[in-house]
Amino acid sequence: MLQQTQVATVIPYYNKWLDRFPDFASVASASENAVLHTWQGLGYYNRARNLRAAAKIVRDRHGGILPGNVAAIRKLPGAGRYIANAVATFAFNQPVPIVEANSARLLARLLDIRVPIDSAIGREKLWAYAAQLVPKRNAARFNSALIDLGALVCLPDKPKCNVCPVKKFCRAKNPGALPIKKSKPRTKRLIERHAFVVSNGKVLLEQSSARWRGMWILPRFETGVSDQPLYRSTFPFTHHRIAFVVYPRAKPNKISHTQRWFKSIDHIAMPSPHRRAAEALLSAK
Ligand code: SF4
């Protein structure tokens, strides 16, 4: 949940998730729609799908209890090195390293790493260094402290070196210039056009098979745009800035197999830009 999202934003989603899914069995037996609906608004929906797939494996192969070793956790869908190690250290106090944004910045400065930390070489340096540092005992506390030190003291713009408890080990000559990162790809602009179709108090939606696979969106269309738009917004998506435009459309004679009429959109999984548009347009009717 915390990928590219701040803790304060995540907390209500996290609490809602735990209310709805208090254990692996409840996630495993839920429909994909229920899981995506509870996750909606957080983005990165593959994480929710992976969590559901992982919960099924935990239920079916591990008796509903998460295995405590890194190798077994890493075999679960969606669990890469960071997630597997973070779960192993925080849930099971395993002496494994973790590197995330805050500890990466801290380690890059401590070691004075002069290669981009988001390059393969930079990443491996950080992980190797973190592995050397992690103690056999109290690894969870150590890893937590490393993250907190990065988040609270070794700040991105103005590191508080004068109060830093590891200052005497720090090799950074110019901490403000570290860490080095690869230059980001330029943001591309895209326009996406969708239709608002309502008939007999029902709204037409289609199930996405692309970016928001499995979620319900306003039907797409690309041609014959002559009407005034009903709704406009913009949203970011990876390296894109998307202009999202919704046009009125009459009821079609026939709908495709991916489309369906909905009387209510309350309980279906919809990505935020589409939910906001649909709610605004339905309430204006
Ligand atoms: S001394 Fe400064 S740059 Fe070095 S780890 Fe501490 S806060 Fe970061």
PDB file of C-alpha atoms and ligand atoms in Angstrom:
ATOM      1  CA  MET A   1       0.000   0.000   0.000  1.00  0.00           C
ATOM      2  CA  LEU A   2       2.869   2.340   0.684  1.00  0.00           C
ATOM      3  CA  GLN A   3       4.296   2.208  -2.838  1.00  0.00           C
ATOM      4  CA  GLN A   4       4.509   5.832  -4.011  1.00  0.00           C
ATOM      5  CA  THR A   5       1.973   6.731  -1.320  1.00  0.00           C
ATOM      6  CA  GLN A   6       2.469   8.479   1.992  1.00  0.00           C
ATOM      7  CA  VAL A   7       1.707   6.830   5.318  1.00  0.00           C
ATOM      8  CA  ALA A   8      -0.980   9.375   6.243  1.00  0.00           C
ATOM      9  CA  THR A   9      -2.833   8.625   2.993  1.00  0.00           C
ATOM     10  CA  VAL A  10      -2.518   4.886   3.438  1.00  0.00           C
ATOM     11  CA  ILE A  11      -3.776   4.594   7.041  1.00  0.00           C
ATOM     12  CA  PRO A  12      -7.540   4.786   6.301  1.00  0.00           C
ATOM     13  CA  TYR A  13      -7.142   2.292   3.445  1.00  0.00           C
ATOM     14  CA  TYR A  14      -5.123   0.002   5.680  1.00  0.00           C
ATOM     15  CA  ASN A  15      -7.742   0.078   8.450  1.00  0.00           C
ATOM     16  CA  LYS A  16     -10.554  -0.484   5.969  1.00  0.00           C
ATOM     17  CA  TRP A  17      -8.633  -3.395   4.452  1.00  0.00           C
ATOM     18  CA  LEU A  18      -8.070  -5.057   7.835  1.00  0.00           C
ATOM     19  CA  ASP A  19     -11.739  -4.614   8.780  1.00  0.00           C
ATOM     20  CA  ARG A  20     -12.816  -6.262   5.551  1.00  0.00           C
ATOM     21  CA  PHE A  21      -9.997  -8.837   5.377  1.00  0.00           C
ATOM     22  CA  PRO A  22      -8.708  -9.681   8.854  1.00  0.00           C
ATOM     23  CA  ASP A  23      -6.824 -12.817   7.721  1.00  0.00           C
ATOM     24  CA  PHE A  24      -5.504 -14.676   4.691  1.00  0.00           C
ATOM     25  CA  ALA A  25      -8.594 -16.886   4.451  1.00  0.00           C
ATOM     26  CA  SER A  26     -10.903 -13.880   4.022  1.00  0.00           C
ATOM     27  CA  VAL A  27      -8.766 -12.393   1.217  1.00  0.00           C
ATOM     28  CA  ALA A  28      -8.369 -15.784  -0.443  1.00  0.00           C
ATOM     29  CA  SER A  29     -12.110 -16.437  -0.552  1.00  0.00           C
ATOM     30  CA  ALA A  30     -13.095 -12.906  -1.662  1.00  0.00           C
ATOM     31  CA  SER A  31     -13.910 -12.139  -5.284  1.00  0.00           C
ATOM     32  CA  GLU A  32     -11.428 -10.101  -7.317  1.00  0.00           C
ATOM     33  CA  ASN A  33     -14.051  -7.340  -7.472  1.00  0.00           C
ATOM     34  CA  ALA A  34     -14.321  -7.242  -3.653  1.00  0.00           C
ATOM     35  CA  VAL A  35     -10.543  -7.041  -3.284  1.00  0.00           C
ATOM     36  CA  LEU A  36     -10.164  -4.324  -5.931  1.00  0.00           C
ATOM     37  CA  HIS A  37     -13.132  -2.428  -4.485  1.00  0.00           C
ATOM     38  CA  THR A  38     -11.505  -2.321  -1.037  1.00  0.00           C
ATOM     39  CA  TRP A  39      -8.184  -1.276  -2.597  1.00  0.00           C
ATOM     40  CA  GLN A  40      -9.661   1.328  -4.961  1.00  0.00           C
ATOM     41  CA  GLY A  41      -8.097   4.765  -4.696  1.00  0.00           C
ATOM     42  CA  LEU A  42      -4.637   3.387  -3.877  1.00  0.00           C
ATOM     43  CA  GLY A  43      -3.621   2.601  -7.472  1.00  0.00           C
ATOM     44  CA  TYR A  44      -1.069  -0.095  -8.364  1.00  0.00           C
ATOM     45  CA  TYR A  45      -3.921  -2.590  -8.527  1.00  0.00           C
ATOM     46  CA  ASN A  46      -1.626  -5.486  -9.363  1.00  0.00           C
ATOM     47  CA  ARG A  47      -0.604  -5.380  -5.735  1.00  0.00           C
ATOM     48  CA  ALA A  48      -4.163  -6.151  -4.657  1.00  0.00           C
ATOM     49  CA  ARG A  49      -4.427  -8.946  -7.215  1.00  0.00           C
ATOM     50  CA  ASN A  50      -1.088 -10.371  -6.051  1.00  0.00           C
ATOM     51  CA  LEU A  51      -2.159 -10.145  -2.427  1.00  0.00           C
ATOM     52  CA  ARG A  52      -5.262 -12.181  -3.224  1.00  0.00           C
ATOM     53  CA  ALA A  53      -3.204 -14.753  -5.171  1.00  0.00           C
ATOM     54  CA  ALA A  54      -0.669 -14.905  -2.297  1.00  0.00           C
ATOM     55  CA  ALA A  55      -3.461 -15.362   0.256  1.00  0.00           C
ATOM     56  CA  LYS A  56      -4.764 -18.350  -1.700  1.00  0.00           C
ATOM     57  CA  ILE A  57      -1.303 -19.963  -1.606  1.00  0.00           C
ATOM     58  CA  VAL A  58      -0.942 -19.258   2.125  1.00  0.00           C
ATOM     59  CA  ARG A  59      -4.377 -20.797   2.730  1.00  0.00           C
ATOM     60  CA  ASP A  60      -3.897 -23.819   0.470  1.00  0.00           C
ATOM     61  CA  ARG A  61      -0.218 -24.670   1.027  1.00  0.00           C
ATOM     62  CA  HIS A  62       0.666 -23.206   4.423  1.00  0.00           C
ATOM     63  CA  GLY A  63      -2.484 -23.859   6.435  1.00  0.00           C
ATOM     64  CA  GLY A  64      -3.442 -20.177   6.500  1.00  0.00           C
ATOM     65  CA  ILE A  65      -0.246 -19.141   8.339  1.00  0.00           C
ATOM     66  CA  LEU A  66       2.373 -17.034   6.590  1.00  0.00           C
ATOM     67  CA  PRO A  67       5.689 -18.944   6.438  1.00  0.00           C
ATOM     68  CA  GLY A  68       8.462 -17.254   8.441  1.00  0.00           C
ATOM     69  CA  ASN A  69      11.400 -17.726   6.094  1.00  0.00           C
ATOM     70  CA  VAL A  70      12.407 -15.397   3.312  1.00  0.00           C
ATOM     71  CA  ALA A  71      12.666 -18.048   0.595  1.00  0.00           C
ATOM     72  CA  ALA A  72       9.063 -19.184   1.121  1.00  0.00           C
ATOM     73  CA  ILE A  73       7.729 -15.609   1.328  1.00  0.00           C
ATOM     74  CA  ARG A  74       9.595 -14.712  -1.860  1.00  0.00           C
ATOM     75  CA  LYS A  75       7.756 -17.434  -3.763  1.00  0.00           C
ATOM     76  CA  LEU A  76       4.446 -15.658  -3.133  1.00  0.00           C
ATOM     77  CA  PRO A  77       3.061 -13.570  -6.025  1.00  0.00           C
ATOM     78  CA  GLY A  78       4.195  -9.960  -5.828  1.00  0.00           C
ATOM     79  CA  ALA A  79       6.832 -10.566  -3.146  1.00  0.00           C
ATOM     80  CA  GLY A  80      10.177  -9.343  -4.481  1.00  0.00           C
ATOM     81  CA  ARG A  81      13.323  -8.877  -2.446  1.00  0.00           C
ATOM     82  CA  TYR A  82      12.119  -5.822  -0.561  1.00  0.00           C
ATOM     83  CA  ILE A  83       8.673  -7.147   0.401  1.00  0.00           C
ATOM     84  CA  ALA A  84       9.971 -10.619   1.322  1.00  0.00           C
ATOM     85  CA  ASN A  85      12.754  -9.191   3.483  1.00  0.00           C
ATOM     86  CA  ALA A  86      10.550  -6.526   5.067  1.00  0.00           C
ATOM     87  CA  VAL A  87       7.949  -9.110   6.086  1.00  0.00           C
ATOM     88  CA  ALA A  88      10.646 -11.519   7.316  1.00  0.00           C
ATOM     89  CA  THR A  89      12.354  -8.899   9.450  1.00  0.00           C
ATOM     90  CA  PHE A  90       9.337  -7.016  10.819  1.00  0.00           C
ATOM     91  CA  ALA A  91       7.007  -9.979  11.313  1.00  0.00           C
ATOM     92  CA  PHE A  92       9.594 -12.622  12.239  1.00  0.00           C
ATOM     93  CA  ASN A  93      12.649 -10.601  13.369  1.00  0.00           C
ATOM     94  CA  GLN A  94      14.813 -12.348  10.749  1.00  0.00           C
ATOM     95  CA  PRO A  95      18.324 -10.890  10.273  1.00  0.00           C
ATOM     96  CA  VAL A  96      17.834  -9.874   6.641  1.00  0.00           C
ATOM     97  CA  PRO A  97      18.515  -6.459   5.124  1.00  0.00           C
ATOM     98  CA  ILE A  98      15.946  -4.116   3.675  1.00  0.00           C
ATOM     99  CA  VAL A  99      16.547  -1.153   1.426  1.00  0.00           C
ATOM    100  CA  GLU A 100      13.770   1.339   0.771  1.00  0.00           C
ATOM    101  CA  ALA A 101      13.768   5.033  -0.120  1.00  0.00           C
ATOM    102  CA  ASN A 102      14.787   6.363   3.310  1.00  0.00           C
ATOM    103  CA  SER A 103      17.427   3.784   4.153  1.00  0.00           C
ATOM    104  CA  ALA A 104      18.749   3.949   0.564  1.00  0.00           C
ATOM    105  CA  ARG A 105      19.381   7.677   0.946  1.00  0.00           C
ATOM    106  CA  LEU A 106      21.010   7.162   4.340  1.00  0.00           C
ATOM    107  CA  LEU A 107      23.257   4.328   3.121  1.00  0.00           C
ATOM    108  CA  ALA A 108      24.212   6.199  -0.065  1.00  0.00           C
ATOM    109  CA  ARG A 109      25.474   9.052   2.096  1.00  0.00           C
ATOM    110  CA  LEU A 110      27.087   6.910   4.771  1.00  0.00           C
ATOM    111  CA  LEU A 111      29.020   5.062   2.065  1.00  0.00           C
ATOM    112  CA  ASP A 112      29.384   8.049  -0.251  1.00  0.00           C
ATOM    113  CA  ILE A 113      28.001   6.014  -3.158  1.00  0.00           C
ATOM    114  CA  ARG A 114      28.633   7.976  -6.362  1.00  0.00           C
ATOM    115  CA  VAL A 115      26.685   5.813  -8.796  1.00  0.00           C
ATOM    116  CA  PRO A 116      22.923   6.204  -9.334  1.00  0.00           C
ATOM    117  CA  ILE A 117      21.174   4.267  -6.585  1.00  0.00           C
ATOM    118  CA  ASP A 118      18.400   3.311  -8.998  1.00  0.00           C
ATOM    119  CA  SER A 119      20.908   1.636 -11.363  1.00  0.00           C
ATOM    120  CA  ALA A 120      21.591  -2.102 -11.093  1.00  0.00           C
ATOM    121  CA  ILE A 121      25.099  -1.454  -9.710  1.00  0.00           C
ATOM    122  CA  GLY A 122      23.868   1.147  -7.222  1.00  0.00           C
ATOM    123  CA  ARG A 123      21.055  -1.086  -5.983  1.00  0.00           C
ATOM    124  CA  GLU A 124      23.370  -4.056  -5.470  1.00  0.00           C
ATOM    125  CA  LYS A 125      25.864  -1.889  -3.568  1.00  0.00           C
ATOM    126  CA  LEU A 126      23.108  -0.726  -1.220  1.00  0.00           C
ATOM    127  CA  TRP A 127      21.777  -4.226  -0.613  1.00  0.00           C
ATOM    128  CA  ALA A 128      25.275  -5.627  -0.034  1.00  0.00           C
ATOM    129  CA  TYR A 129      26.049  -2.857   2.444  1.00  0.00           C
ATOM    130  CA  ALA A 130      22.738  -3.262   4.239  1.00  0.00           C
ATOM    131  CA  ALA A 131      23.381  -7.031   4.470  1.00  0.00           C
ATOM    132  CA  GLN A 132      26.749  -6.391   6.134  1.00  0.00           C
ATOM    133  CA  LEU A 133      25.211  -4.070   8.686  1.00  0.00           C
ATOM    134  CA  VAL A 134      22.160  -6.021   9.821  1.00  0.00           C
ATOM    135  CA  PRO A 135      22.745  -7.667  13.217  1.00  0.00           C
ATOM    136  CA  LYS A 136      21.852 -11.293  14.024  1.00  0.00           C
ATOM    137  CA  ARG A 137      19.710 -10.168  16.960  1.00  0.00           C
ATOM    138  CA  ASN A 138      17.069  -7.454  17.045  1.00  0.00           C
ATOM    139  CA  ALA A 139      17.095  -7.133  13.264  1.00  0.00           C
ATOM    140  CA  ALA A 140      13.547  -5.738  13.186  1.00  0.00           C
ATOM    141  CA  ARG A 141      14.495  -2.932  15.541  1.00  0.00           C
ATOM    142  CA  PHE A 142      17.718  -2.237  13.630  1.00  0.00           C
ATOM    143  CA  ASN A 143      15.970  -2.091  10.241  1.00  0.00           C
ATOM    144  CA  SER A 144      13.247   0.099  11.667  1.00  0.00           C
ATOM    145  CA  ALA A 145      15.873   2.453  13.102  1.00  0.00           C
ATOM    146  CA  LEU A 146      17.649   2.656   9.748  1.00  0.00           C
ATOM    147  CA  ILE A 147      14.426   3.721   8.042  1.00  0.00           C
ATOM    148  CA  ASP A 148      13.610   6.240  10.790  1.00  0.00           C
ATOM    149  CA  LEU A 149      17.091   7.709  10.651  1.00  0.00           C
ATOM    150  CA  GLY A 150      16.677   8.255   6.927  1.00  0.00           C
ATOM    151  CA  ALA A 151      13.148   9.624   7.309  1.00  0.00           C
ATOM    152  CA  LEU A 152      13.767  11.942  10.274  1.00  0.00           C
ATOM    153  CA  VAL A 153      17.454  12.901  10.294  1.00  0.00           C
ATOM    154  CA  CYS A 154      19.102  12.187   6.957  1.00  0.00           C
ATOM    155  CA  LEU A 155      16.510  14.259   5.124  1.00  0.00           C
ATOM    156  CA  PRO A 156      16.539  14.588   1.318  1.00  0.00           C
ATOM    157  CA  ASP A 157      17.261  18.319   1.087  1.00  0.00           C
ATOM    158  CA  LYS A 158      18.648  19.313   4.460  1.00  0.00           C
ATOM    159  CA  PRO A 159      20.185  16.389   6.336  1.00  0.00           C
ATOM    160  CA  LYS A 160      20.450  17.139  10.068  1.00  0.00           C
ATOM    161  CA  CYS A 161      24.106  16.141  10.308  1.00  0.00           C
ATOM    162  CA  ASN A 162      24.606  18.111  13.519  1.00  0.00           C
ATOM    163  CA  VAL A 163      22.272  15.776  15.441  1.00  0.00           C
ATOM    164  CA  CYS A 164      22.987  12.602  13.480  1.00  0.00           C
ATOM    165  CA  PRO A 165      23.944   9.659  15.714  1.00  0.00           C
ATOM    166  CA  VAL A 166      26.026   8.021  12.965  1.00  0.00           C
ATOM    167  CA  LYS A 167      27.872  11.148  11.898  1.00  0.00           C
ATOM    168  CA  LYS A 168      31.276   9.771  12.806  1.00  0.00           C
ATOM    169  CA  PHE A 169      30.826   6.883  10.342  1.00  0.00           C
ATOM    170  CA  CYS A 170      29.506   9.038   7.541  1.00  0.00           C
ATOM    171  CA  ARG A 171      31.739   9.388   4.483  1.00  0.00           C
ATOM    172  CA  ALA A 172      29.602  11.917   2.597  1.00  0.00           C
ATOM    173  CA  LYS A 173      31.531  15.102   1.819  1.00  0.00           C
ATOM    174  CA  ASN A 174      28.536  16.795   0.264  1.00  0.00           C
ATOM    175  CA  PRO A 175      25.439  14.968   1.552  1.00  0.00           C
ATOM    176  CA  GLY A 176      23.014  17.335  -0.189  1.00  0.00           C
ATOM    177  CA  ALA A 177      24.314  16.078  -3.564  1.00  0.00           C
ATOM    178  CA  LEU A 178      23.535  12.457  -2.680  1.00  0.00           C
ATOM    179  CA  PRO A 179      21.974  10.128  -3.540  1.00  0.00           C
ATOM    180  CA  ILE A 180      22.547  10.291  -7.269  1.00  0.00           C
ATOM    181  CA  LYS A 181      19.619   9.067  -9.365  1.00  0.00           C
ATOM    182  CA  LYS A 182      19.154   8.374 -13.055  1.00  0.00           C
ATOM    183  CA  SER A 183      17.352  11.143 -14.879  1.00  0.00           C
ATOM    184  CA  LYS A 184      13.628  10.478 -15.118  1.00  0.00           C
ATOM    185  CA  PRO A 185      11.960   9.932 -18.488  1.00  0.00           C
ATOM    186  CA  ARG A 186      10.012  12.960 -19.656  1.00  0.00           C
ATOM    187  CA  THR A 187       6.329  13.027 -18.840  1.00  0.00           C
ATOM    188  CA  LYS A 188       4.205  12.273 -21.897  1.00  0.00           C
ATOM    189  CA  ARG A 189       0.770  13.760 -22.389  1.00  0.00           C
ATOM    190  CA  LEU A 190      -2.101  11.570 -23.476  1.00  0.00           C
ATOM    191  CA  ILE A 191      -5.809  12.180 -24.081  1.00  0.00           C
ATOM    192  CA  GLU A 192      -8.281   9.450 -23.155  1.00  0.00           C
ATOM    193  CA  ARG A 193     -11.905   9.782 -24.211  1.00  0.00           C
ATOM    194  CA  HIS A 194     -14.782   7.983 -22.580  1.00  0.00           C
ATOM    195  CA  ALA A 195     -18.553   7.920 -22.894  1.00  0.00           C
ATOM    196  CA  PHE A 196     -21.275   8.618 -20.354  1.00  0.00           C
ATOM    197  CA  VAL A 197     -24.310   6.576 -21.290  1.00  0.00           C
ATOM    198  CA  VAL A 198     -27.346   6.362 -19.042  1.00  0.00           C
ATOM    199  CA  SER A 199     -30.596   4.568 -19.796  1.00  0.00           C
ATOM    200  CA  ASN A 200     -33.538   3.710 -17.517  1.00  0.00           C
ATOM    201  CA  GLY A 201     -31.566   4.888 -14.480  1.00  0.00           C
ATOM    202  CA  LYS A 202     -28.606   2.610 -15.307  1.00  0.00           C
ATOM    203  CA  VAL A 203     -25.107   3.609 -16.347  1.00  0.00           C
ATOM    204  CA  LEU A 204     -23.102   1.716 -18.950  1.00  0.00           C
ATOM    205  CA  LEU A 205     -19.620   0.603 -17.888  1.00  0.00           C
ATOM    206  CA  GLU A 206     -17.034  -1.706 -19.359  1.00  0.00           C
ATOM    207  CA  GLN A 207     -14.586  -4.013 -17.681  1.00  0.00           C
ATOM    208  CA  SER A 208     -11.008  -2.963 -18.363  1.00  0.00           C
ATOM    209  CA  SER A 209      -8.635  -5.533 -19.771  1.00  0.00           C
ATOM    210  CA  ALA A 210      -5.684  -3.160 -19.844  1.00  0.00           C
ATOM    211  CA  ARG A 211      -4.360  -0.712 -17.265  1.00  0.00           C
ATOM    212  CA  TRP A 212      -7.112  -1.371 -14.744  1.00  0.00           C
ATOM    213  CA  ARG A 213      -7.679  -5.035 -15.544  1.00  0.00           C
ATOM    214  CA  GLY A 214     -10.836  -6.340 -13.943  1.00  0.00           C
ATOM    215  CA  MET A 215     -12.082  -2.912 -12.824  1.00  0.00           C
ATOM    216  CA  TRP A 216     -15.084  -1.084 -14.272  1.00  0.00           C
ATOM    217  CA  ILE A 217     -14.539   2.066 -16.324  1.00  0.00           C
ATOM    218  CA  LEU A 218     -16.638   4.399 -18.452  1.00  0.00           C
ATOM    219  CA  PRO A 219     -16.713   2.956 -22.004  1.00  0.00           C
ATOM    220  CA  ARG A 220     -13.862   4.103 -24.231  1.00  0.00           C
ATOM    221  CA  PHE A 221     -14.279   5.666 -27.616  1.00  0.00           C
ATOM    222  CA  GLU A 222     -11.820   7.392 -29.890  1.00  0.00           C
ATOM    223  CA  THR A 223     -13.695   8.531 -32.970  1.00  0.00           C
ATOM    224  CA  GLY A 224     -16.464  10.915 -33.926  1.00  0.00           C
ATOM    225  CA  VAL A 225     -15.913  13.392 -31.114  1.00  0.00           C
ATOM    226  CA  SER A 226     -17.985  16.428 -31.947  1.00  0.00           C
ATOM    227  CA  ASP A 227     -19.994  17.041 -28.761  1.00  0.00           C
ATOM    228  CA  GLN A 228     -18.967  19.254 -25.908  1.00  0.00           C
ATOM    229  CA  PRO A 229     -17.392  17.217 -23.142  1.00  0.00           C
ATOM    230  CA  LEU A 230     -19.437  16.655 -20.002  1.00  0.00           C
ATOM    231  CA  TYR A 231     -16.464  16.249 -17.753  1.00  0.00           C
ATOM    232  CA  ARG A 232     -12.709  16.770 -17.816  1.00  0.00           C
ATOM    233  CA  SER A 233      -9.925  15.963 -15.424  1.00  0.00           C
ATOM    234  CA  THR A 234      -6.260  15.054 -15.486  1.00  0.00           C
ATOM    235  CA  PHE A 235      -4.380  12.404 -13.634  1.00  0.00           C
ATOM    236  CA  PRO A 236      -0.830  11.051 -13.591  1.00  0.00           C
ATOM    237  CA  PHE A 237      -0.043   7.500 -14.579  1.00  0.00           C
ATOM    238  CA  THR A 238       3.585   6.330 -14.407  1.00  0.00           C
ATOM    239  CA  HIS A 239       5.353   8.724 -16.813  1.00  0.00           C
ATOM    240  CA  HIS A 240       2.170  10.032 -18.368  1.00  0.00           C
ATOM    241  CA  ARG A 241      -0.082  12.971 -17.736  1.00  0.00           C
ATOM    242  CA  ILE A 242      -3.495  11.897 -18.895  1.00  0.00           C
ATOM    243  CA  ALA A 243      -6.247  14.277 -19.964  1.00  0.00           C
ATOM    244  CA  PHE A 244      -9.439  12.383 -19.193  1.00  0.00           C
ATOM    245  CA  VAL A 245     -12.472  13.593 -21.130  1.00  0.00           C
ATOM    246  CA  VAL A 246     -16.013  12.266 -20.925  1.00  0.00           C
ATOM    247  CA  TYR A 247     -18.627  12.861 -23.636  1.00  0.00           C
ATOM    248  CA  PRO A 248     -22.366  12.235 -23.659  1.00  0.00           C
ATOM    249  CA  ARG A 249     -23.447   9.294 -25.779  1.00  0.00           C
ATOM    250  CA  ALA A 250     -26.864   7.891 -26.686  1.00  0.00           C
ATOM    251  CA  LYS A 251     -27.802   4.356 -25.710  1.00  0.00           C
ATOM    252  CA  PRO A 252     -26.196   1.979 -28.233  1.00  0.00           C
ATOM    253  CA  ASN A 253     -28.312  -0.636 -30.019  1.00  0.00           C
ATOM    254  CA  LYS A 254     -25.977  -3.326 -28.832  1.00  0.00           C
ATOM    255  CA  ILE A 255     -23.368  -3.472 -26.078  1.00  0.00           C
ATOM    256  CA  SER A 256     -20.152  -5.486 -26.188  1.00  0.00           C
ATOM    257  CA  HIS A 257     -19.514  -8.562 -24.048  1.00  0.00           C
ATOM    258  CA  THR A 258     -17.202  -6.504 -21.793  1.00  0.00           C
ATOM    259  CA  GLN A 259     -19.929  -3.942 -21.093  1.00  0.00           C
ATOM    260  CA  ARG A 260     -22.747  -4.016 -18.564  1.00  0.00           C
ATOM    261  CA  TRP A 261     -25.494  -1.730 -17.237  1.00  0.00           C
ATOM    262  CA  PHE A 262     -25.286  -0.820 -13.543  1.00  0.00           C
ATOM    263  CA  LYS A 263     -28.056   0.582 -11.358  1.00  0.00           C
ATOM    264  CA  SER A 264     -25.550   1.403  -8.611  1.00  0.00           C
ATOM    265  CA  ILE A 265     -21.777   1.780  -8.733  1.00  0.00           C
ATOM    266  CA  ASP A 266     -21.327   1.648  -4.953  1.00  0.00           C
ATOM    267  CA  HIS A 267     -20.049  -1.906  -4.711  1.00  0.00           C
ATOM    268  CA  ILE A 268     -18.045  -2.335  -7.859  1.00  0.00           C
ATOM    269  CA  ALA A 269     -14.323  -1.731  -8.260  1.00  0.00           C
ATOM    270  CA  MET A 270     -13.649   1.443 -10.234  1.00  0.00           C
ATOM    271  CA  PRO A 271     -10.358   3.346 -10.619  1.00  0.00           C
ATOM    272  CA  SER A 272     -10.498   6.784  -8.980  1.00  0.00           C
ATOM    273  CA  PRO A 273     -10.638   8.978 -12.130  1.00  0.00           C
ATOM    274  CA  HIS A 274     -13.600   6.979 -13.453  1.00  0.00           C
ATOM    275  CA  ARG A 275     -15.405   6.811 -10.122  1.00  0.00           C
ATOM    276  CA  ARG A 276     -15.050  10.572  -9.608  1.00  0.00           C
ATOM    277  CA  ALA A 277     -16.378  11.267 -13.112  1.00  0.00           C
ATOM    278  CA  ALA A 278     -19.257   8.787 -12.864  1.00  0.00           C
ATOM    279  CA  GLU A 279     -20.315  10.030  -9.425  1.00  0.00           C
ATOM    280  CA  ALA A 280     -20.183  13.672 -10.526  1.00  0.00           C
ATOM    281  CA  LEU A 281     -22.164  13.000 -13.712  1.00  0.00           C
ATOM    282  CA  LEU A 282     -24.742  10.752 -12.051  1.00  0.00           C
ATOM    283  CA  SER A 283     -25.371  13.214  -9.239  1.00  0.00           C
ATOM    284  CA  ALA A 284     -25.817  16.050 -11.796  1.00  0.00           C
ATOM    285  CA  LYS A 285     -28.564  14.145 -13.639  1.00  0.00           C
TER     286      LYS A 285
HETATM  287  S1  SF4 B   1      25.911  12.682   8.945  1.00  0.00           S
HETATM  288 FE1  SF4 B   1      24.428  13.743   7.703  1.00  0.00          FE
HETATM  289  S2  SF4 B   1      24.599  12.831   5.683  1.00  0.00           S
HETATM  290 FE2  SF4 B   1      25.631  11.480   7.087  1.00  0.00          FE
HETATM  291  S3  SF4 B   1      24.106   9.976   7.637  1.00  0.00           S
HETATM  292 FE3  SF4 B   1      24.001  11.573   9.182  1.00  0.00          FE
HETATM  293  S4  SF4 B   1      22.442  13.027   8.461  1.00  0.00           S
HETATM  294 FE4  SF4 B   1      23.014  11.704   6.747  1.00  0.00          FE
END
